[in-house]
Short mmCIF file of C-alpha atoms in Angstrom, two decimals:
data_model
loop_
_atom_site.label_atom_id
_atom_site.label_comp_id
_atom_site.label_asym_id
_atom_site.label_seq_id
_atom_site.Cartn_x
_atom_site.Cartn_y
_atom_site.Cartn_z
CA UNK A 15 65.18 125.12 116.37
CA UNK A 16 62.83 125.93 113.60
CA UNK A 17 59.76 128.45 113.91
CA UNK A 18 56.44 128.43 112.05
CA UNK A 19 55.93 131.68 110.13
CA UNK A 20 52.57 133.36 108.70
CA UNK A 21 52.65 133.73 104.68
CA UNK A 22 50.44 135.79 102.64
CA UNK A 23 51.74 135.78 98.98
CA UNK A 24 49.94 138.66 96.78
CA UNK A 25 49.96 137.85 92.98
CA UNK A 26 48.96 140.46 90.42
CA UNK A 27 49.46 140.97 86.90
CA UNK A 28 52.68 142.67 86.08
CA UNK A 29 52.55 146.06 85.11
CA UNK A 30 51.91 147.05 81.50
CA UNK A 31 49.96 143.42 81.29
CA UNK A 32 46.12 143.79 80.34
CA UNK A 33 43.71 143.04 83.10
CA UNK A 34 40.42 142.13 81.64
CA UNK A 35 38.79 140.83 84.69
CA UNK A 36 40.00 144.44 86.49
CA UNK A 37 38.56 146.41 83.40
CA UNK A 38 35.42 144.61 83.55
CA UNK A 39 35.23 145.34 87.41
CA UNK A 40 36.17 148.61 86.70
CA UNK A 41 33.74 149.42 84.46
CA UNK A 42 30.86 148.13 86.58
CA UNK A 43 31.11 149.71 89.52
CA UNK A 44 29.39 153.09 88.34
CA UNK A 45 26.47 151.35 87.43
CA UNK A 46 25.93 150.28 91.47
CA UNK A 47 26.69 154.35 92.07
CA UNK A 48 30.70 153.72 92.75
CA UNK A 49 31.98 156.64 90.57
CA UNK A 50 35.35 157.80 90.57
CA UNK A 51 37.44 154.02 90.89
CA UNK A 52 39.99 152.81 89.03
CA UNK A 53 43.18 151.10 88.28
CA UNK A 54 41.41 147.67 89.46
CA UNK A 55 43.55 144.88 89.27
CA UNK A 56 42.75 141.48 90.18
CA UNK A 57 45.06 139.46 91.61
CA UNK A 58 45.05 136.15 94.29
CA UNK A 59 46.00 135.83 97.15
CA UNK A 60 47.82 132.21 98.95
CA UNK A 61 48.23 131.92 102.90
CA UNK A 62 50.06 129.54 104.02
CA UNK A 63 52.60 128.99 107.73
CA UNK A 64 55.91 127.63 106.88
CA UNK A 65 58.66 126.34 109.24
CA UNK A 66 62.05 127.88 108.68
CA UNK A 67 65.24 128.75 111.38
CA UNK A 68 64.40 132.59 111.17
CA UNK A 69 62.44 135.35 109.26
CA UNK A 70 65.66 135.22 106.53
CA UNK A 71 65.04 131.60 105.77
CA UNK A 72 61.52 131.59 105.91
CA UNK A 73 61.40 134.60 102.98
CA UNK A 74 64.07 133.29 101.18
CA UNK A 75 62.12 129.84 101.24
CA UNK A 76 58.91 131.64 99.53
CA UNK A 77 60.79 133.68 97.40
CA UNK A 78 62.29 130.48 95.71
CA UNK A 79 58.44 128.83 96.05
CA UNK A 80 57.33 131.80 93.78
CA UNK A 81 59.67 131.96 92.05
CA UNK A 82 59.72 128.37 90.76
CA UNK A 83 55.96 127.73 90.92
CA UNK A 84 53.23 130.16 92.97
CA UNK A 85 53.70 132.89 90.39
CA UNK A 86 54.86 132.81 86.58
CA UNK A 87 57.41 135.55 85.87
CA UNK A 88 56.41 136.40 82.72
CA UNK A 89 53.02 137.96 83.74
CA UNK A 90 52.75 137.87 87.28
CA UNK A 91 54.58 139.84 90.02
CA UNK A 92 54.58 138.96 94.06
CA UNK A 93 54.36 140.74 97.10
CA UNK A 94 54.87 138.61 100.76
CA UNK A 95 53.75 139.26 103.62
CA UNK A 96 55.42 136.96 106.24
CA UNK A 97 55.81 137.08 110.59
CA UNK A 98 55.96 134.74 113.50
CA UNK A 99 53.01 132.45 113.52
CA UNK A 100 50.46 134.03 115.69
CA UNK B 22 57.62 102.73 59.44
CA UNK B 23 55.22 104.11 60.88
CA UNK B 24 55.50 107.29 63.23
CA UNK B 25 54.80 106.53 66.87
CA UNK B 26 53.09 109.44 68.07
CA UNK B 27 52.59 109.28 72.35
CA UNK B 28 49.74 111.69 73.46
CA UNK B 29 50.47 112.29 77.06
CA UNK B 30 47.29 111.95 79.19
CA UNK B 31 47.07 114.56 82.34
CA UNK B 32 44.13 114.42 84.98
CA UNK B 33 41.89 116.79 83.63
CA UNK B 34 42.97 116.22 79.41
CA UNK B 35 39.88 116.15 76.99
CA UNK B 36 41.49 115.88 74.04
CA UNK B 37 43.92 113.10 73.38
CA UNK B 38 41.62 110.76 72.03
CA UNK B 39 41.00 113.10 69.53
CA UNK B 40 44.60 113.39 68.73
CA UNK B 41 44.70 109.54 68.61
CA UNK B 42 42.40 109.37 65.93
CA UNK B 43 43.50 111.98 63.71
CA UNK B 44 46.90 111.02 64.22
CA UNK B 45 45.77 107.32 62.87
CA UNK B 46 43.65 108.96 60.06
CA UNK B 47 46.87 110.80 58.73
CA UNK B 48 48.94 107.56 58.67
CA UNK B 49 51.14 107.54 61.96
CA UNK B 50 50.07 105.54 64.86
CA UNK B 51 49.01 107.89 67.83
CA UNK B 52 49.04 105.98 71.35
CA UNK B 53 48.28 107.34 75.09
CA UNK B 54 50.53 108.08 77.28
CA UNK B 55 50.27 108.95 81.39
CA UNK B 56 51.28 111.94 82.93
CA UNK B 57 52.72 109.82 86.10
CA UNK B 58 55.22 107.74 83.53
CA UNK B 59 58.65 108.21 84.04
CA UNK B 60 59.78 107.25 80.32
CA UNK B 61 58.23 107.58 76.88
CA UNK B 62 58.82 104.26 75.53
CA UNK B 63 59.86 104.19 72.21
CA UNK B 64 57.49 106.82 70.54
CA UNK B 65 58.88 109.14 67.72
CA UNK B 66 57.03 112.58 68.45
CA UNK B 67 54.85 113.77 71.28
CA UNK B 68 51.82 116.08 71.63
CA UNK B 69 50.40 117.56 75.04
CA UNK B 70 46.91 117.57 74.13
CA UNK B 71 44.04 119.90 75.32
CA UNK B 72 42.27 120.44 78.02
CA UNK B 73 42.24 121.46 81.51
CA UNK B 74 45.60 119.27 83.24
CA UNK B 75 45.16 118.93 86.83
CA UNK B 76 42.05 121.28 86.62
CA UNK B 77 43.94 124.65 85.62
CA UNK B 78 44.61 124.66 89.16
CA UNK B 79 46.93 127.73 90.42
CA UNK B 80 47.53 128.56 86.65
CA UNK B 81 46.54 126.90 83.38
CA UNK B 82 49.69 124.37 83.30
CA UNK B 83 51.48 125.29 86.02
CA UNK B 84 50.98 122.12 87.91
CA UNK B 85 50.95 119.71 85.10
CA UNK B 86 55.24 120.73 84.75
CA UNK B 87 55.45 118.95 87.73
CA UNK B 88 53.76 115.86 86.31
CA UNK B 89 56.54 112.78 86.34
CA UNK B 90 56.68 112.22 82.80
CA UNK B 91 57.44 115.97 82.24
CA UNK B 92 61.13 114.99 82.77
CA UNK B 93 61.54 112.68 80.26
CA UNK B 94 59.37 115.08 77.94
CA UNK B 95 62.31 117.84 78.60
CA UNK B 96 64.82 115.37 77.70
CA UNK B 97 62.89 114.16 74.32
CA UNK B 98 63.05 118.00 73.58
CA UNK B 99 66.11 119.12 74.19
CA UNK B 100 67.26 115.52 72.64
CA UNK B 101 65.71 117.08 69.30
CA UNK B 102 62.27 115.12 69.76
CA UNK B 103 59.23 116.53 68.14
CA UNK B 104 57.31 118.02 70.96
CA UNK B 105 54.00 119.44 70.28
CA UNK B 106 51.57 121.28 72.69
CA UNK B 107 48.06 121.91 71.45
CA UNK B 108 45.95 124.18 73.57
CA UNK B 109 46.04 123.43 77.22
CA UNK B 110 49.33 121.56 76.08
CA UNK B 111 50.74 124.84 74.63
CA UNK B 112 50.28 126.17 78.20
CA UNK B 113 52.48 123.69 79.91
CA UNK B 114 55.42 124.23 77.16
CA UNK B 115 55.13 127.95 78.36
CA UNK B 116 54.95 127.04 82.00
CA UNK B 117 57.82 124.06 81.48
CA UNK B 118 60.08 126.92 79.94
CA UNK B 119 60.21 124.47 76.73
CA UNK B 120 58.65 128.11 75.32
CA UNK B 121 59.32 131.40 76.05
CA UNK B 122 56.24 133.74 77.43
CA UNK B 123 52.60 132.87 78.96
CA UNK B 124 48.99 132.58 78.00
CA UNK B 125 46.78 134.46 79.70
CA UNK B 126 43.12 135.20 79.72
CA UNK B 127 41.12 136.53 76.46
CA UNK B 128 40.69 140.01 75.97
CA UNK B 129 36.91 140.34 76.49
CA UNK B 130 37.40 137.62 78.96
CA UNK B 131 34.88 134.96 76.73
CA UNK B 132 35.48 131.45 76.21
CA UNK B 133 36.33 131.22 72.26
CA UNK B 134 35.16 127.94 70.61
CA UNK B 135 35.33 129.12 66.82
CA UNK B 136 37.32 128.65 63.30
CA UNK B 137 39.79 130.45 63.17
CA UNK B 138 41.82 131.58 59.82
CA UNK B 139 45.67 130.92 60.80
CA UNK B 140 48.61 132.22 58.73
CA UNK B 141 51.47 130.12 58.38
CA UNK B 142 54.48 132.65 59.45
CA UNK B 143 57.75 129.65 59.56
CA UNK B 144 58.40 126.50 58.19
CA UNK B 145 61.02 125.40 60.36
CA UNK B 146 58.88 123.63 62.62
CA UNK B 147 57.82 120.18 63.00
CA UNK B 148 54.22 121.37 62.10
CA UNK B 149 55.16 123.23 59.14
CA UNK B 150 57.52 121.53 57.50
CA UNK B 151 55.31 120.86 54.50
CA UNK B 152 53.68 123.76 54.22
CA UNK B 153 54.80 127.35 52.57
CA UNK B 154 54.77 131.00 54.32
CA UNK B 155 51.97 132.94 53.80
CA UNK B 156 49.31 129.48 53.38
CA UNK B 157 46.01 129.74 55.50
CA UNK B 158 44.64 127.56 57.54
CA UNK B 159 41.30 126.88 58.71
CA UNK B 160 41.68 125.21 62.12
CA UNK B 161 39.46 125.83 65.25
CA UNK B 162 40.34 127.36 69.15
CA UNK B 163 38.75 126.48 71.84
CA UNK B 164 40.39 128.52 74.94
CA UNK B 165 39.59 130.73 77.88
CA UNK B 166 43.27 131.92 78.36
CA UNK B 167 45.12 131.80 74.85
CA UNK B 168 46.18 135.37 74.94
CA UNK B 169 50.00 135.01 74.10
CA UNK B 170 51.87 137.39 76.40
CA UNK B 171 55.65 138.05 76.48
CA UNK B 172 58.31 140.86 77.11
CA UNK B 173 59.31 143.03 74.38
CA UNK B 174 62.59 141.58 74.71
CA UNK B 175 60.85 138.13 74.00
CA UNK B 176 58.94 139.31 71.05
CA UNK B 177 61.93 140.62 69.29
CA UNK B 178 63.49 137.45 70.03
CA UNK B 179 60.78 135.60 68.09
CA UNK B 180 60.48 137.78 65.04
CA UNK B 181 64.32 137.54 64.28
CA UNK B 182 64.75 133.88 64.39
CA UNK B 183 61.53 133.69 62.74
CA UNK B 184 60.18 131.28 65.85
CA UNK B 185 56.37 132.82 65.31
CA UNK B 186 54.83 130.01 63.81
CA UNK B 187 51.10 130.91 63.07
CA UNK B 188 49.40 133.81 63.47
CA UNK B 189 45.80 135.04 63.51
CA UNK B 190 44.28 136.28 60.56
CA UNK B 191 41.48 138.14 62.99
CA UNK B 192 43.07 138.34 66.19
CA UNK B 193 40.28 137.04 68.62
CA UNK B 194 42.06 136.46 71.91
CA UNK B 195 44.21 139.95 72.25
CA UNK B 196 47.48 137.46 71.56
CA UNK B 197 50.61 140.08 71.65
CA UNK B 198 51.75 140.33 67.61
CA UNK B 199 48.55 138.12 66.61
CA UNK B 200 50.30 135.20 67.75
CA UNK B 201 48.70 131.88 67.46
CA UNK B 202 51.71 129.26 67.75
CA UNK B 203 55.32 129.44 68.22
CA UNK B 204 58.60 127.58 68.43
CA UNK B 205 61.76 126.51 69.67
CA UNK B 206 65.00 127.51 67.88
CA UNK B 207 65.28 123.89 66.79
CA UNK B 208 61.71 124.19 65.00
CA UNK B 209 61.43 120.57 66.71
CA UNK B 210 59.23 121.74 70.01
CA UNK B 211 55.65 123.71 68.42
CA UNK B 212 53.23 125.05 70.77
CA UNK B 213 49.92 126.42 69.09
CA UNK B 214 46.29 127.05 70.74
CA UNK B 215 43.92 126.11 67.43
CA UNK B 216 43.17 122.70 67.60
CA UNK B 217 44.69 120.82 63.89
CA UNK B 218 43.28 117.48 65.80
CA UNK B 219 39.48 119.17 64.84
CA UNK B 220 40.34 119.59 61.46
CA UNK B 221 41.53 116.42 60.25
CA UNK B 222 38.46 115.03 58.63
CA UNK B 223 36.02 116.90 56.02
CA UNK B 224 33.17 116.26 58.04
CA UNK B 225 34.80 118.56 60.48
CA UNK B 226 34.75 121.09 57.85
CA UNK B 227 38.42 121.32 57.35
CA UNK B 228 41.26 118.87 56.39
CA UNK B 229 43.95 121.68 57.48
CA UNK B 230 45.06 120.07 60.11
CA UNK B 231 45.99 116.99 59.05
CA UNK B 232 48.45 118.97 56.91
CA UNK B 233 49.93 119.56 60.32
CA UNK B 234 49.79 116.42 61.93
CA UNK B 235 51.22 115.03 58.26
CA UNK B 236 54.64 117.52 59.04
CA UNK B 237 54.57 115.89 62.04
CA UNK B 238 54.79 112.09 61.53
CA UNK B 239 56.80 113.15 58.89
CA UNK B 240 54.48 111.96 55.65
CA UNK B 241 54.50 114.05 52.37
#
């Protein structure tokens, strides 16, 4: 019997990969009296429920979805959040 | 006979007509194509044009891979088929793994609609053919995210096969290595963000272009 499953896929920018959005951020946020932030990185974020058998399938089912299309390798790294659909 | 040049047309292009008519003014014969065709009919060469496919949605190509006709594009390619993506075009060859790397967002983060001076690094490309290292080129970008991005490994890849095809004289997008175009091993797939369609007539202020888009329909 398949189960739906809460997704929350985090993409950011790989490490060592530029941010100029972050920077920009970054350097703003003194000027509103936010001193003392940094390493801003902006990233997106996709939610999504998917049906799998289990928790296994379900992440190995995103995993490939990133892998061949929500994120692009060569800049962008993931992070998944997944659980039972709530 | 003339050189049957298919511009493929994605929801969102806004610059194949523009390809069209340069491609005519050079001496091949440029014709549309649609992104939901499954076959390529019997054109000689093929150019992704720019713009914004599918409305840069997710990232700036990533959905147009999945467009139908993308198939038969990979197949033309790997078949030895002279596959050129200009701009938004260069984008999906990155995101269809037809080239190696990404394009990300301009340093500075500003939309760049400006000549550019571009060196000609290899001419063992489709683009190129006709033209000698070290000539410049006066073609215009017009990009949000043209800022070439790849692995070291990748970039060392590129320099010793000589696969860098332009690069910037004044690097104005942050593009790893100043890189403005590249290609495929074969030389027969080119992906480059200046525009050579926008500087095919003098009253465009160039004719540098159409030395490119003269390599490709194969006229010396």
């Amino acid at each position: 019997m398949s189960k739906e499953f809460d997704v929350i896929v985090e993409v950011s920018l790989r490490e060592g990969i530029a941010d100029p959005e972050g920077l920009t951020i970054e350097r703003a946020l003194p000027a509103l009296g936010f001193n003392g932030v940094s390493d801003v990185r902006v990233g997106k974020s996709l939610r999504f429920v998917v049906e799998a058998s289990d928790e296994r399938d379900a992440r190995h089912q995103v995993e490939s979805m990133c892998e061949r299309f929500l994120a692009n390798p060569v800049i962008e790294d993931v992070e998944i959040t997944l659980g039972p659909l709530t | 006979m003339t050189t049957r040049v298919g511009v493929v047309v994605f929801p969102g292009s806004n610059c194949e007509h523009d390809v069209v008519e340069a491609v005519d003014a050079v001496g091949g014969s440029g014709e549309l194509l649609w992104h939901k065709d499954n076959s390529l009919g019997d054109v000689d060469a093929v150019v992704l044009p720019g713009g914004f496919a599918h409305g840069d949605y997710l990232r700036t190509g990533a959905m147009a891979r999945f467009s139908p006709i993308m198939d038969a594009v990979t197949r033309f390619a790997q078949d030895g088929g002279p596959v050129v993506g200009i701009c938004n075009g260069f984008q999906i060859l990155t995101e269809a793994q037809l080239l190696p790397g990404a394009l990300y967002k301009n340093q500075g983060l500003k939309f760049l609609c400006q000549p550019a001076v571009l060196r000609v690094e290899s001419t063992d490309s489709v683009l190129t053919r006709r033209l000698n290292v070290g000539d410049e080129l006066n073609v215009p970008i017009n990009h949000f995210e043209g800022n070439y991005v790849c692995s070291e490994e990748i970039l060392a890849v590129l320099r010793e096969n000589d696969l860098i095809v332009f690069t910037y004289h004044d690097n104005p997008n942050g593009a790893t290595a100043d890189i403005a175009g590249i290609r495929n091993e074969n030389g027969n797939v080119v992906g480059l963000m200046p525009h050579p369609e926008r500087a095919a007539h003098s009253l465009l202020g160039s004719t540098d272009g159409a030395l490119l888009l003269k390599g490709l329909i194969g006229i010396d």
